[in-house]
Coordinates of C-alpha atoms and ligand atoms in Angstrom, one line a residue:
Chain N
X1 CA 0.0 0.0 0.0
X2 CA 1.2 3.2 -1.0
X3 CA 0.3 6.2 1.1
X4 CA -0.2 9.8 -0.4
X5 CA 2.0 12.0 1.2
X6 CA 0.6 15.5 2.3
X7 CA 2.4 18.7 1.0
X8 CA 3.6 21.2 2.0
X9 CA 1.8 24.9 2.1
X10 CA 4.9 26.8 3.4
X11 CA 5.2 28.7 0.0
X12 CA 1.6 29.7 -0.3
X13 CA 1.5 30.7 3.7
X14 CA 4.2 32.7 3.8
X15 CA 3.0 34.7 0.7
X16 CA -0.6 34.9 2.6
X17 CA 1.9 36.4 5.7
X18 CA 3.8 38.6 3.3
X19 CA 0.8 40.0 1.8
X20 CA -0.7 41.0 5.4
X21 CA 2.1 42.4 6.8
X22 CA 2.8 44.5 4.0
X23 CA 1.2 48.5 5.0
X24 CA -1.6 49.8 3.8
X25 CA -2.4 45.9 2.5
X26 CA -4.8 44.4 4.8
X27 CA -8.0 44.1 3.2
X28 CA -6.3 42.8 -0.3
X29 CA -4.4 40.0 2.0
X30 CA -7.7 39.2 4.2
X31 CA -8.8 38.8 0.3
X32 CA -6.3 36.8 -0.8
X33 CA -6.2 34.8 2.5
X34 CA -10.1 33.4 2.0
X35 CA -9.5 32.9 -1.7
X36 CA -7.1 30.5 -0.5
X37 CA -9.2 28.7 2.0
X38 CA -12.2 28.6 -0.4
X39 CA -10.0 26.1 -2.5
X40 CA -8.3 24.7 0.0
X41 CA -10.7 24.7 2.8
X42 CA -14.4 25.0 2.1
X43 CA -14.5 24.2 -1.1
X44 CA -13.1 20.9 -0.5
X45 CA -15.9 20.8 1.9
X46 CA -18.6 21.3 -0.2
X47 CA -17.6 18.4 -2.6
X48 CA -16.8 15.8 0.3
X49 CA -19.7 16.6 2.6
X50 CA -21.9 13.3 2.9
X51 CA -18.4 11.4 2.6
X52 CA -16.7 13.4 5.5
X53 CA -19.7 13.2 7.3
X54 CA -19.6 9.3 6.8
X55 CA -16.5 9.3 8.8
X56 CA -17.4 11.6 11.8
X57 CA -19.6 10.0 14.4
X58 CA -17.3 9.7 17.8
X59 CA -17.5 12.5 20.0
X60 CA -13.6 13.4 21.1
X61 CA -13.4 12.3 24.7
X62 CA -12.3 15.9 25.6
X63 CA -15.2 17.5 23.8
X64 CA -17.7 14.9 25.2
X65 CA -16.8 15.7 28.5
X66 CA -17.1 19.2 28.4
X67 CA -20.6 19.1 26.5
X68 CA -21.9 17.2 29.6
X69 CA -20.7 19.4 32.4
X70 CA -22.6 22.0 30.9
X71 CA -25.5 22.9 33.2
X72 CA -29.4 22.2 32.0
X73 CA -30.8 25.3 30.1
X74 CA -27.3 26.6 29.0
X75 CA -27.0 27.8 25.3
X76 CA -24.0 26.8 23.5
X77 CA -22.2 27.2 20.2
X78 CA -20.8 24.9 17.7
X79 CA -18.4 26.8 15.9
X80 CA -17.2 24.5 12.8
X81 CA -20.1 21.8 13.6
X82 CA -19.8 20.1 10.3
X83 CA -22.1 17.2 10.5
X84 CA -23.5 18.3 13.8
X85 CA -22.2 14.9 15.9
X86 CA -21.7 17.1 19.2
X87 CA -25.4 18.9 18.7
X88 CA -27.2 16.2 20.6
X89 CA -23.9 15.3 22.7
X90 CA -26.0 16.7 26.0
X91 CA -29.6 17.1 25.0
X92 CA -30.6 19.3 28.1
X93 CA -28.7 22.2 26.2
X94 CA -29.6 24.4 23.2
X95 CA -26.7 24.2 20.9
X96 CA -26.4 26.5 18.3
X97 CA -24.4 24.6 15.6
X98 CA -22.6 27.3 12.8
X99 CA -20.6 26.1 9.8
X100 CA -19.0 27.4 6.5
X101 CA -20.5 24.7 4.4
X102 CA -23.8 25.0 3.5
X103 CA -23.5 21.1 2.4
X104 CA -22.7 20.1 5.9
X105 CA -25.5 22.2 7.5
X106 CA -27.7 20.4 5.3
X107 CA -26.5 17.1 6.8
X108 CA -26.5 18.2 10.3
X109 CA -30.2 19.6 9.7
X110 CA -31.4 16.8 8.4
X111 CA -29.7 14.5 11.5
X112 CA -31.3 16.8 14.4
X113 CA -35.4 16.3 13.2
X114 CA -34.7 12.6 13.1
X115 CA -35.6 10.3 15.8
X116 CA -33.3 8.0 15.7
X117 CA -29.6 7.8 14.4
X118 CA -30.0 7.2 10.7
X119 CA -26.4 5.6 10.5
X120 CA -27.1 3.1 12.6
X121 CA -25.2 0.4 10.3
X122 CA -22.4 2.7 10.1
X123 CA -22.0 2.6 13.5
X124 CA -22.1 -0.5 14.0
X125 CA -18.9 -1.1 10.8
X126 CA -17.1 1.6 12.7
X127 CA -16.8 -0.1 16.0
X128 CA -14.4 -2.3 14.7
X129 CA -12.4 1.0 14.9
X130 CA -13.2 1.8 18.2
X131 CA -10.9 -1.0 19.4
X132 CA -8.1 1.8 17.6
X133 CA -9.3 4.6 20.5
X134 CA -12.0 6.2 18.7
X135 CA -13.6 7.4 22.0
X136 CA -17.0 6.7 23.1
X137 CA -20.1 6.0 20.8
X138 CA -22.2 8.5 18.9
X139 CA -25.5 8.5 21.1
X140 CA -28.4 10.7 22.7
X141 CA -30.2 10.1 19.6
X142 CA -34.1 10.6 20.3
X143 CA -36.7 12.2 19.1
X144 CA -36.0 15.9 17.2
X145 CA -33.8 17.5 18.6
X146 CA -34.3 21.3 20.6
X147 CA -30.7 22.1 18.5
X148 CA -30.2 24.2 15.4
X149 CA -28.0 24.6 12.2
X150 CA -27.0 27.8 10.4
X151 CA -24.2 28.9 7.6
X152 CA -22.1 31.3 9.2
X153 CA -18.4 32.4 8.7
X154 CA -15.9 31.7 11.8
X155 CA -14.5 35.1 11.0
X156 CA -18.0 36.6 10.7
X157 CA -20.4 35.0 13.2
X158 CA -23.9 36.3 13.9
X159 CA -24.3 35.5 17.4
X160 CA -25.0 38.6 19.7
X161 CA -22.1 39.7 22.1
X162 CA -21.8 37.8 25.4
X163 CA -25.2 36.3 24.4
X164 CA -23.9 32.3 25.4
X165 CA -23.1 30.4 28.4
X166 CA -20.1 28.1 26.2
X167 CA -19.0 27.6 22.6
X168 CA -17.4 24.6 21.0
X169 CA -14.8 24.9 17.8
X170 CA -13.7 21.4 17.3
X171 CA -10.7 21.1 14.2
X172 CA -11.7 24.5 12.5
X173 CA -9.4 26.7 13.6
X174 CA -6.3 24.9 11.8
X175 CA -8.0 25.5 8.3
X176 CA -7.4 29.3 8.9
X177 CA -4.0 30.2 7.0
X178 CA -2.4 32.7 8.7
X179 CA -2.3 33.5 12.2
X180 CA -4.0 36.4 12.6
X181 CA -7.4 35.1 11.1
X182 CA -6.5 31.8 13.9
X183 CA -6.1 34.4 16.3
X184 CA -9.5 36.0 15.4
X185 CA -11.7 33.0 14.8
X186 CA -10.7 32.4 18.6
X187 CA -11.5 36.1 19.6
X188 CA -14.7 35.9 17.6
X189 CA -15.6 33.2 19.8
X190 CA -14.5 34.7 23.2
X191 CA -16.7 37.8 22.0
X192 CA -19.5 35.4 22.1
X193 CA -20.0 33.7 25.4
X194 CA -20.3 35.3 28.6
X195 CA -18.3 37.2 31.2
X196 CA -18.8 35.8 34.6
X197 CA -17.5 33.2 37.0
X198 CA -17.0 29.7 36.3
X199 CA -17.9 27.5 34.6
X200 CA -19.7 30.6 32.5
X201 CA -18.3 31.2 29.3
X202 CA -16.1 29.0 28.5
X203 CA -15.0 28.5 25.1
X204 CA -12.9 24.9 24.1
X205 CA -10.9 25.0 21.3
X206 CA -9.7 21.7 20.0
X207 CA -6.8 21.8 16.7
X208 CA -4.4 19.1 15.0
X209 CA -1.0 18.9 16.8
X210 CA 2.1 18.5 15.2
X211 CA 3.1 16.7 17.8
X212 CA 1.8 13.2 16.5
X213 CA 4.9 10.7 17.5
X214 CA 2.6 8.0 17.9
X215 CA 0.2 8.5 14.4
X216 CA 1.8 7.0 11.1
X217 CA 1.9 10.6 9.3
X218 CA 4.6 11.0 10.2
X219 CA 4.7 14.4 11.7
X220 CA 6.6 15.4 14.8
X221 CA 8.2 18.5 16.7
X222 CA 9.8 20.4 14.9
X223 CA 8.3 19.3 11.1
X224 CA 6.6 21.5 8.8
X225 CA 3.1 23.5 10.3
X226 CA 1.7 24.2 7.1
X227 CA 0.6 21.5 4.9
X228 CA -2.0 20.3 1.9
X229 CA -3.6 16.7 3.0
X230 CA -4.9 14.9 0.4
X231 CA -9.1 13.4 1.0
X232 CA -9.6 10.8 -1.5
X233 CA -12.7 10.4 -3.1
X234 CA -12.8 7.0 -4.5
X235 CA -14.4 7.3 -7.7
X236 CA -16.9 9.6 -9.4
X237 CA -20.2 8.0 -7.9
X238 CA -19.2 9.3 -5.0
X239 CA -19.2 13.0 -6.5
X240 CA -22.1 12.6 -8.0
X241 CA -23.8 11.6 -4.5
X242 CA -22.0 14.5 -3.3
X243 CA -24.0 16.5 -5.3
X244 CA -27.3 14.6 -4.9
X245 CA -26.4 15.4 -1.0
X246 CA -25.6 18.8 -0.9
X247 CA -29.6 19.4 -2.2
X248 CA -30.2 18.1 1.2
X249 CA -30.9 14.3 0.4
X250 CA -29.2 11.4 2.1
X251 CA -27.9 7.9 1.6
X252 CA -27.3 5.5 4.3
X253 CA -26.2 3.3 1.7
X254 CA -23.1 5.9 0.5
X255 CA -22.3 6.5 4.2
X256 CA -22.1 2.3 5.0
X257 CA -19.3 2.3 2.5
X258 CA -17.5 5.0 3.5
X259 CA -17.0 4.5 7.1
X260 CA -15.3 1.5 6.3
X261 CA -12.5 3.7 5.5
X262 CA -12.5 5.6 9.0
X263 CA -9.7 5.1 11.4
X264 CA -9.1 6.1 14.6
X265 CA -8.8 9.7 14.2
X266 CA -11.4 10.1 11.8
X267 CA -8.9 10.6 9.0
X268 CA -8.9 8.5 5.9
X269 CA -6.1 5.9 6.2
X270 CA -3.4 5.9 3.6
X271 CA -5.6 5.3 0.1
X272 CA -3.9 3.2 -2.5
X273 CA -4.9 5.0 -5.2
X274 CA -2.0 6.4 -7.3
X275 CA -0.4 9.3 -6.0
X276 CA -1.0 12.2 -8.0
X277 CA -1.9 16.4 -7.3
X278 CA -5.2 16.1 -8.7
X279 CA -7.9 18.7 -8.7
X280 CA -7.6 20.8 -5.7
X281 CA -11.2 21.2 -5.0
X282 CA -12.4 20.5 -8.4
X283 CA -14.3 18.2 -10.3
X284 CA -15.8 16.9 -13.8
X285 CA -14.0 15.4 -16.4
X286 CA -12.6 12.5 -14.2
X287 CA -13.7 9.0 -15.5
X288 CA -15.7 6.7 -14.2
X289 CA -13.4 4.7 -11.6
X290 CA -10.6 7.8 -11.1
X291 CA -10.5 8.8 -7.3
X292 CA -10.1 12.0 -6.8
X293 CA -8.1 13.8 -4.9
X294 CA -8.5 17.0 -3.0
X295 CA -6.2 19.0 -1.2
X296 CA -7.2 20.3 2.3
X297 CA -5.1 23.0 3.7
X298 CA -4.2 22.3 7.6
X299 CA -2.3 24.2 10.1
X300 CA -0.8 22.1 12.6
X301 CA -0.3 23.9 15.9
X302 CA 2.8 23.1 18.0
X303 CA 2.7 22.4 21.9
X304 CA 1.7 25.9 23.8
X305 CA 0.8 27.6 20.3
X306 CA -2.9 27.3 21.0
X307 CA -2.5 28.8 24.4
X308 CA -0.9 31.8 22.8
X309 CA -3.3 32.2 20.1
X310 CA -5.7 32.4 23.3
X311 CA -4.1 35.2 24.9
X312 CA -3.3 37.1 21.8
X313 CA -6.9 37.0 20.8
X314 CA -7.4 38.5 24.6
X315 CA -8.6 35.8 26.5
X316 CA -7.3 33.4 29.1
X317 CA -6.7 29.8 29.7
X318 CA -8.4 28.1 31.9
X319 CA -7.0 24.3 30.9
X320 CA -5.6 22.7 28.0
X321 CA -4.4 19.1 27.2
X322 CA -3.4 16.7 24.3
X323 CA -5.4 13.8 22.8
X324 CA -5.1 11.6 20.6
X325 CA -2.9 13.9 18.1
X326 CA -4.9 16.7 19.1
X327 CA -4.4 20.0 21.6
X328 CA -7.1 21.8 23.0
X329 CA -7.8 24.7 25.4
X330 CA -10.7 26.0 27.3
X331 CA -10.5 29.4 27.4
X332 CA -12.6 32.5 28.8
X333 CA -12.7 36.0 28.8
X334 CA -10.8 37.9 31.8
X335 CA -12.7 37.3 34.7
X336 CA -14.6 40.9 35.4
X337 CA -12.6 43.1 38.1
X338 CA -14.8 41.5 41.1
X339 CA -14.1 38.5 40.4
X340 CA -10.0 38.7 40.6
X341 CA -10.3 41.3 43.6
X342 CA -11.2 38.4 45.7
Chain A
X1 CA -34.6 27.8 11.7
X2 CA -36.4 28.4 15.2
X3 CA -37.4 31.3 16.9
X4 CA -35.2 31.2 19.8
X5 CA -32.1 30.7 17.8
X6 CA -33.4 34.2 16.0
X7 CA -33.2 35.7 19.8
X8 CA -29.3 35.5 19.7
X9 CA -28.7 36.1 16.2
X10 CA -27.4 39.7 15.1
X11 CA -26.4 41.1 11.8
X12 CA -22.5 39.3 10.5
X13 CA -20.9 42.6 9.1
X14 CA -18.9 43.8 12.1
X15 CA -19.7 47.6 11.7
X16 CA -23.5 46.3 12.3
X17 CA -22.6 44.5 16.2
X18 CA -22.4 48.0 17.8
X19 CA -25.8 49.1 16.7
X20 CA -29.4 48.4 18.6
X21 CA -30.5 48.2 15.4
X22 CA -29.1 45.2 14.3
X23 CA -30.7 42.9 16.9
X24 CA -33.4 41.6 16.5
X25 CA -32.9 40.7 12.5
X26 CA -36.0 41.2 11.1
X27 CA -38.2 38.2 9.5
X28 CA -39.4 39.2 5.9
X29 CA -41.5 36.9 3.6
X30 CA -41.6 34.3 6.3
X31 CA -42.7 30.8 6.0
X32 CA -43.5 29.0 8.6
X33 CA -44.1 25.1 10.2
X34 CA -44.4 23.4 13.2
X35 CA -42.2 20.7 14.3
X36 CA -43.3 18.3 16.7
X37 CA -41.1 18.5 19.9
X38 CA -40.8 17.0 23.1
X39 CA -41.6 19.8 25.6
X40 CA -38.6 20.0 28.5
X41 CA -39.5 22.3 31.6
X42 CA -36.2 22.1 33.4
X43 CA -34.4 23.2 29.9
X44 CA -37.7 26.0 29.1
X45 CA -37.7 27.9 32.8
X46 CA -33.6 27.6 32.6
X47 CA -33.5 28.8 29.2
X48 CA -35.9 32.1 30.2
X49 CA -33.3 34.2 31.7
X50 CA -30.7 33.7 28.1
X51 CA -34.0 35.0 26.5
X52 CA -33.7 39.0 25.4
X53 CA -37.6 39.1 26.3
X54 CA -37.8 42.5 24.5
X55 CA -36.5 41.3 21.3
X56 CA -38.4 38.3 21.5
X57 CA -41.6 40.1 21.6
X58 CA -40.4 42.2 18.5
X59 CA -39.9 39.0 17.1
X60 CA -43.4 37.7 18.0
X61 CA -45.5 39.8 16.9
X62 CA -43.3 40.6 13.6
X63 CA -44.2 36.2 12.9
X64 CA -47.8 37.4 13.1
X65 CA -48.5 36.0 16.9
X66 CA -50.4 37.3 19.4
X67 CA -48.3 40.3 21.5
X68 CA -46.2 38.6 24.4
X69 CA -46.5 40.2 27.8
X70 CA -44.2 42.8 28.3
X71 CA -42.6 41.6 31.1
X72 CA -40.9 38.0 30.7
X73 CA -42.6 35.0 32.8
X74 CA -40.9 33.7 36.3
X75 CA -39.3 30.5 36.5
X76 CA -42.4 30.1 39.2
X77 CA -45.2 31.1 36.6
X78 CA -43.8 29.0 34.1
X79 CA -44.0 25.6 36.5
X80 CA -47.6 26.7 37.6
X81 CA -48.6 27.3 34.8
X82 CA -48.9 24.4 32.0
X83 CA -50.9 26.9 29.6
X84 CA -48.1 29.3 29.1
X85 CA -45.0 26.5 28.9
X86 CA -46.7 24.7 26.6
X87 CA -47.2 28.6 24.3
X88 CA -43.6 29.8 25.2
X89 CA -42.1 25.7 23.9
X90 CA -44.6 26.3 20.8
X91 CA -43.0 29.3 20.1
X92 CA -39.7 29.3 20.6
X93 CA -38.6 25.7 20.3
X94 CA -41.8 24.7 17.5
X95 CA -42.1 26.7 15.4
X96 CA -39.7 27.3 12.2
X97 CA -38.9 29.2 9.5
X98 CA -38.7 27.4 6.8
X99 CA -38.0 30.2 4.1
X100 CA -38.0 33.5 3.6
X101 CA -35.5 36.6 4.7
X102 CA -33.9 38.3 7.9
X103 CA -33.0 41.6 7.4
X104 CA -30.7 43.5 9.3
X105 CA -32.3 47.0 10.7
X106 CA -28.7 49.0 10.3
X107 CA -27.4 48.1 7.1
X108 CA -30.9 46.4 5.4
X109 CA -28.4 43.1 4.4
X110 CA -30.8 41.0 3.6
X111 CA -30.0 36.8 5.0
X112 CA -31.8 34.6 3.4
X113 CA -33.4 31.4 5.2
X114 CA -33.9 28.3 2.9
X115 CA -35.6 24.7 3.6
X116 CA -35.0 26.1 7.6
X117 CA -31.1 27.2 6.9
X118 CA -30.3 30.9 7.3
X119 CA -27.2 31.6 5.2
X120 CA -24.5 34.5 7.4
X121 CA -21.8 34.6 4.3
X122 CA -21.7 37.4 3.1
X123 CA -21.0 39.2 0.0
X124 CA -16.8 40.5 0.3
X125 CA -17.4 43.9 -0.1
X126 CA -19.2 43.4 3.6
X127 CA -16.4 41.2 5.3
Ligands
ZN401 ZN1 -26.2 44.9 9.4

């Protein structure tokens, strides 16, 4: 089996960098900077939708956890929610799930007014993976749920100020490609929740590591941060369901297949298709059995990198960890003058 | 989309956060439905105090429902009283929008809302 090997997005970043520290510059590089993740970002996205979503059903321990301390009656946001797997996590909270792709917000709709999981098969094939520490099952699955689903921009979200008791932003923040737009999707989110005392207004932040020493990618201290990681679709029926799904239709059947290829990070093992650059968020023209190959662009955050992302974007860490190939951070806003003068 | 997620939703263009007239987005052309959902008390009377009763009322009566008090229900009103939990689950957890527009009150962006998904991205010359 030959793996295809991820690429690196030095070049582009640093031009992305260049561009917005260069005076008078800003709004042409905030420009060029989302040009960049619509190809390599939510474009990608868009065409891999019911297929990513085939692979995402295990709650991150981490994330889990913190869902379910949250008291009965809180609000929440889902920052990133994709498929909306953590929107029924604790169902005595509303959660407010926002993504970029209007494709995934479909799915995630379409999962919260069901009363029952509709992947039930799928997973059931990807317990097999569970024995590879993929965390605890995807459940709370009754009746329609209180949650709900909207298209919003990380950058650009449409939540009142201080308006939520906690938000969620589970592996979103590494698709931004500088730092400064990292540094604001986490402000964005601070702006959001509440100022008050614990456990109020606490916003986790959960992002790829580079630190992965125990994964087979191969990435480890001191490697390169910036990198294209190819998402195989297998062949062109898959597209084409990908487009049947993004009209808001589903197929259990396409989802059963894909899952096989799930492992334990969610991630799609090494494909043994040919290695190749392939379209980088397009499609057509491809024949009838060619996988195709898109190119997701990833930041991967070094230890303590997060942490000062959370401070530059003016908030404060209350606790932060590793899993599974993974760092994450609950943050909060500076607790109001009262509160410290204790 | 449901009304309570309206009642923390504000216009995306920055500029727009600052100003009382961006909150409550306004409903245009709405279309509405009713989804059937199990009615939690616990989550409704600890949900009240999130509410921004004011703008729910704008809200309210914008959708074409009768006028809501104009002073918000106590947690003990709303466990007496299984008339009113039962209205205030109906409305805010119930019923959706389905299609139609929410318009911002300082700029006039209009978002759209299709098959129950408001759509924030906006345009780049409003980023
Ligand atoms: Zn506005």
């Amino acid at each position: 089996m030959t793996s295809l090997p991820s690429s690196s997005a030095a070049p582009a970043v640093a031009k992305l960098a260049a561009a917005a520290a260069a005076p008078g510059h800003d709004a042409q590089a905030e420009v060029e900077a989302e040009a960049y993740e619509r190809t390599h970002v939510h474009g990608v996205y868009e065409a891999i939708a019911p297929h990513f979503s085939a692979t995402r059903h295990k709650p991150w321990p981490a994330v889990a956890s913190f869902l379910q301390a949250q008291h009965p009656g809180s609000v929440g946001l889902d920052v990133g929610c994709g498929n909306g797997k953590y929107l029924r996590e604790n169902p005595a909270v509303f959660m407010l799930g926002s993504d970029r792709s209007a494709a995934l917000v479909a799915l995630a709709r379409s999962r919260l007014g069901r009363s029952e999981e509709p992947d039930a098969a799928v997973a059931a094939t990807t317990t097999t993976n569970a024995a590879a520490g993929s965390g605890v099952e995807f459940s709370h699955e009754s009746g329609a749920a209180i949650s709900d689903v909207l298209v919003a921009d990380g950058l650009s979200l449409p939540f009142r100020d201080r308006a939520v008791d906690f938000a969620i932003c589970v592996a979103v923040v590494h698709h931004l490609s500088t730092r400064a737009r990292r540094q604001e999707a986490i402000r964005q989110l601070l702006r959001c929740v509440k100022t008050g005392e614990a456990p109020s207004g606490q916003v986790l932040v959960y992002v790829w590591a580079l630190e992965q020493g125990n994964s087979r990618r191969g990435w480890d201290e001191g490697g390169e941060q910036d990198l294209l990681v190819p998402w195989v679709l297998k062949s062109t029926s898959q597209t084409q369901q990908s487009r049947t799904l993004r009209r808001g239709l589903d197929n259990p059947t396409t989802a059963k297949q894909d899952a096989v290829v799930a492992n334990k990070s969610g991630e799609p093992p090494a494909p043994t298709m040919p290695a190749g650059d392939g379209p980088a968020a397009g499609t057509g023209g491809v024949g009838h059995t060619d996988p195709v190959v898109f190119q997701r662009y990833y930041h991967l955050y070094r230890k303590g990198e997060l942490e000062e992302d959370v401070l530059a974007a003016g908030g404060v860490v209350i606790t932060s960890g590793y899993e599974r190939d993974n760092w994450w951070t609950v943050a909060a806003n500076e607790a109001p003058p009262s509160q410290s003068e204790k | 989309m449901k009304v309570l997620t309206l009642n923390f939703l504000t216009c995306a263009v920055k500029t727009c956060k600052a100003s009382n007239d961006s909150f409550p987005l306004h409903p245009k052309d709405a279309e509405l439905a009713k989804d059937g959902v199990e009615i939690n008390p616990q989550l409704l009377v600890n949900v009240l105090p999130r509410i921004d009763w004011t703008a729910l009322r704008t809200t309210s009566t914008e959708l074409g429902f009768p006028a809501l008090p104009e002073q918000p229900p106590t947690a003990e009103d709303l466990t007496s009283d299984e008339k009113m939990l039962q209205e205030l689950h109906t409305l805010l957890l119930e019923t959706q929008m389905l299609e139609g527009k929410l318009v911002c009150g300082h700029c006039g962006h209009e978002y759209a809302v299709r098959e129950g998904i408001a759509n924030f991205l906006l345009p780049s010359h409003l980023v």
